[in-house]
């Protein structure tokens, strides 16, 4: 069985959010574990960068704290402590999410893993700043690896990066990782969704323990179709969540993880 919700085996729900369909947009999976009110962050996730002057103006209008990093670039902190970098420019023609930044302990080793084994191409590399920008294509969200000069810790709130690929490539990915003696967290497995498609996945871990999920594209497309009522359903779910009231009524505190 795939531990799709990491170490948490209680009641949970998830919401997929992004600027467009998952075929050509980065989408964040937000997981809510009922009863858990706080997580211990690690140093593994260094931030998400998106280009949107609207996001900057929204933050200013709502008095959300912004720190100017450089001209037209602001840093802000999402609930829970996750960093976002906002480029103060109009939305691009492609995905506004420009890159996701992860910490690594050995840049050369990580670049080799993501390029030689997983097939990403190196788009930019700055030896002085110990940063490499990588991607599968020029018009998709990029992966930025930054060498932090020490061990990478994942805390208790870590997630994983997922990529869709033709399902017939999954056995080859698994075989290559076995051949190269790399860590496979979940061997090729079928995940049934009652009434919907059955997807196949392989979950790996890179040299610093960042989890990577490859999922068969054909079935995944059926599960990732945009729901035109998605925003309304999310609003209804948040309005219906009375967990804070329940914990207060029973004189209990939400757990920390």
CSV table of C-alpha atoms in Angstrom, one decimal, residues 25-168:
chain,number,residue,atom,x,y,z
A,25,UNK,CA,0.6,23.9,-14.9
A,26,UNK,CA,2.3,23.2,-11.5
A,27,UNK,CA,-0.3,22.3,-9.0
A,28,UNK,CA,0.1,22.3,-5.2
A,29,UNK,CA,-1.6,19.5,-3.2
A,30,UNK,CA,-2.7,20.9,0.2
A,31,UNK,CA,-3.3,18.2,2.7
A,32,UNK,CA,-5.3,18.8,5.9
A,33,UNK,CA,-4.9,16.2,8.7
A,34,UNK,CA,-7.8,16.5,11.1
A,35,UNK,CA,-6.7,17.1,14.6
A,36,UNK,CA,-3.2,18.3,13.7
A,37,UNK,CA,-2.9,22.1,14.2
A,38,UNK,CA,0.8,22.6,13.8
A,39,UNK,CA,3.8,20.9,12.1
A,40,UNK,CA,7.5,21.0,12.7
A,41,UNK,CA,9.2,22.4,9.6
A,42,UNK,CA,12.5,21.2,8.3
A,43,UNK,CA,15.0,23.1,6.1
A,44,UNK,CA,14.2,21.1,3.0
A,45,UNK,CA,11.7,23.4,1.2
A,46,UNK,CA,13.2,26.8,0.3
A,47,UNK,CA,10.2,28.4,-1.4
A,48,UNK,CA,7.9,28.6,-4.4
A,49,UNK,CA,8.3,31.5,-6.9
A,50,UNK,CA,5.5,32.8,-8.9
A,51,UNK,CA,5.1,35.7,-11.3
A,52,UNK,CA,2.0,37.8,-10.6
A,53,UNK,CA,1.6,41.5,-10.0
A,54,UNK,CA,-2.0,40.7,-8.9
A,55,UNK,CA,-0.6,38.5,-6.0
A,56,UNK,CA,1.6,41.4,-4.9
A,57,UNK,CA,-1.2,43.9,-5.0
A,58,UNK,CA,-3.5,41.4,-3.2
A,59,UNK,CA,-1.0,41.0,-0.4
A,60,UNK,CA,-0.6,44.8,0.0
A,61,UNK,CA,-4.4,45.3,0.0
A,62,UNK,CA,-4.8,42.6,2.7
A,63,UNK,CA,-1.9,43.9,4.7
A,64,UNK,CA,-0.1,40.6,4.3
A,65,UNK,CA,3.6,41.0,5.3
A,66,UNK,CA,5.9,41.5,2.3
A,67,UNK,CA,9.7,41.8,2.3
A,68,UNK,CA,11.3,43.3,-0.8
A,69,UNK,CA,14.2,41.1,-1.8
A,70,UNK,CA,15.2,43.0,-4.9
A,71,UNK,CA,13.6,45.1,-7.5
A,72,UNK,CA,10.2,43.6,-8.5
A,73,UNK,CA,10.7,40.6,-6.2
A,74,UNK,CA,9.0,40.1,-2.8
A,75,UNK,CA,9.1,37.4,-0.2
A,76,UNK,CA,6.1,36.5,1.9
A,77,UNK,CA,5.3,33.7,4.3
A,78,UNK,CA,2.2,31.5,3.9
A,79,UNK,CA,0.3,30.1,6.9
A,80,UNK,CA,2.5,27.4,8.4
A,81,UNK,CA,5.7,29.1,7.6
A,82,UNK,CA,6.2,28.2,3.9
A,83,UNK,CA,8.0,30.8,1.9
A,84,UNK,CA,6.7,32.3,-1.4
A,85,UNK,CA,8.6,34.6,-3.7
A,86,UNK,CA,6.4,37.0,-5.8
A,87,UNK,CA,7.6,38.5,-9.0
A,88,UNK,CA,5.8,41.9,-9.5
A,89,UNK,CA,5.1,41.4,-13.2
A,90,UNK,CA,2.0,40.6,-15.2
A,91,UNK,CA,1.0,37.0,-15.5
A,92,UNK,CA,3.1,35.2,-18.2
A,93,UNK,CA,1.6,33.3,-21.1
A,94,UNK,CA,2.7,30.1,-19.5
A,95,UNK,CA,2.4,28.9,-15.9
A,96,UNK,CA,2.9,31.7,-13.4
A,97,UNK,CA,4.6,29.3,-11.0
A,98,UNK,CA,8.2,29.8,-12.1
A,99,UNK,CA,10.1,27.4,-9.9
A,100,UNK,CA,10.1,25.3,-6.7
A,101,UNK,CA,13.3,25.5,-4.6
A,102,UNK,CA,14.7,22.6,-2.6
A,103,UNK,CA,17.7,22.3,-0.3
A,104,UNK,CA,20.4,19.8,-1.1
A,105,UNK,CA,23.6,18.8,0.8
A,106,UNK,CA,25.7,18.1,-2.3
A,107,UNK,CA,24.9,20.0,-5.4
A,108,UNK,CA,26.9,17.9,-7.8
A,109,UNK,CA,25.4,14.6,-6.5
A,110,UNK,CA,21.9,16.0,-6.7
A,111,UNK,CA,22.3,17.4,-10.2
A,112,UNK,CA,23.6,14.0,-11.3
A,113,UNK,CA,20.6,12.2,-9.8
A,114,UNK,CA,18.0,14.6,-11.3
A,115,UNK,CA,19.7,14.8,-14.7
A,116,UNK,CA,21.5,11.5,-15.4
A,117,UNK,CA,18.9,9.3,-13.7
A,118,UNK,CA,15.6,11.2,-13.9
A,119,UNK,CA,16.3,12.9,-17.2
A,120,UNK,CA,15.9,16.6,-16.3
A,121,UNK,CA,18.1,19.0,-18.2
A,122,UNK,CA,20.3,21.6,-16.5
A,123,UNK,CA,19.0,25.0,-17.6
A,124,UNK,CA,21.3,27.2,-15.4
A,125,UNK,CA,24.0,26.6,-12.9
A,126,UNK,CA,25.7,29.0,-10.6
A,127,UNK,CA,28.8,27.5,-8.9
A,128,UNK,CA,29.3,30.6,-6.7
A,129,UNK,CA,25.8,30.5,-5.3
A,130,UNK,CA,25.7,26.7,-5.4
A,131,UNK,CA,22.4,26.7,-7.2
A,132,UNK,CA,21.2,24.7,-10.2
A,133,UNK,CA,18.0,25.3,-12.2
A,134,UNK,CA,16.6,22.2,-13.9
A,135,UNK,CA,13.5,21.2,-15.8
A,136,UNK,CA,12.0,18.6,-18.2
A,137,UNK,CA,11.0,21.4,-20.6
A,138,UNK,CA,11.5,25.1,-21.1
A,139,UNK,CA,7.8,26.0,-20.7
A,140,UNK,CA,7.2,24.2,-17.4
A,141,UNK,CA,7.7,25.0,-13.8
A,142,UNK,CA,11.4,24.6,-12.9
A,143,UNK,CA,13.1,22.8,-10.1
A,144,UNK,CA,15.8,24.8,-8.3
A,145,UNK,CA,18.4,22.9,-6.2
A,146,UNK,CA,20.4,24.9,-3.7
A,147,UNK,CA,23.3,23.5,-1.8
A,148,UNK,CA,22.9,24.6,1.9
A,149,UNK,CA,26.3,23.2,2.9
A,150,UNK,CA,24.9,20.8,5.5
A,151,UNK,CA,22.4,18.1,6.2
A,152,UNK,CA,18.8,18.4,4.9
A,153,UNK,CA,16.1,17.9,7.5
A,154,UNK,CA,12.5,17.2,6.5
A,155,UNK,CA,10.7,17.9,9.8
A,156,UNK,CA,7.2,16.5,10.1
A,157,UNK,CA,5.5,18.5,7.4
A,158,UNK,CA,7.3,17.3,4.3
A,159,UNK,CA,5.6,16.4,1.0
A,160,UNK,CA,6.7,15.1,-2.3
A,161,UNK,CA,7.1,16.2,-5.9
A,162,UNK,CA,5.0,14.3,-8.5
A,163,UNK,CA,5.4,14.0,-12.2
A,164,UNK,CA,3.1,12.3,-14.7
A,165,UNK,CA,4.6,10.2,-17.4
A,166,UNK,CA,3.4,7.5,-19.8
A,167,UNK,CA,2.6,4.5,-17.6
A,168,UNK,CA,4.7,2.1,-19.7
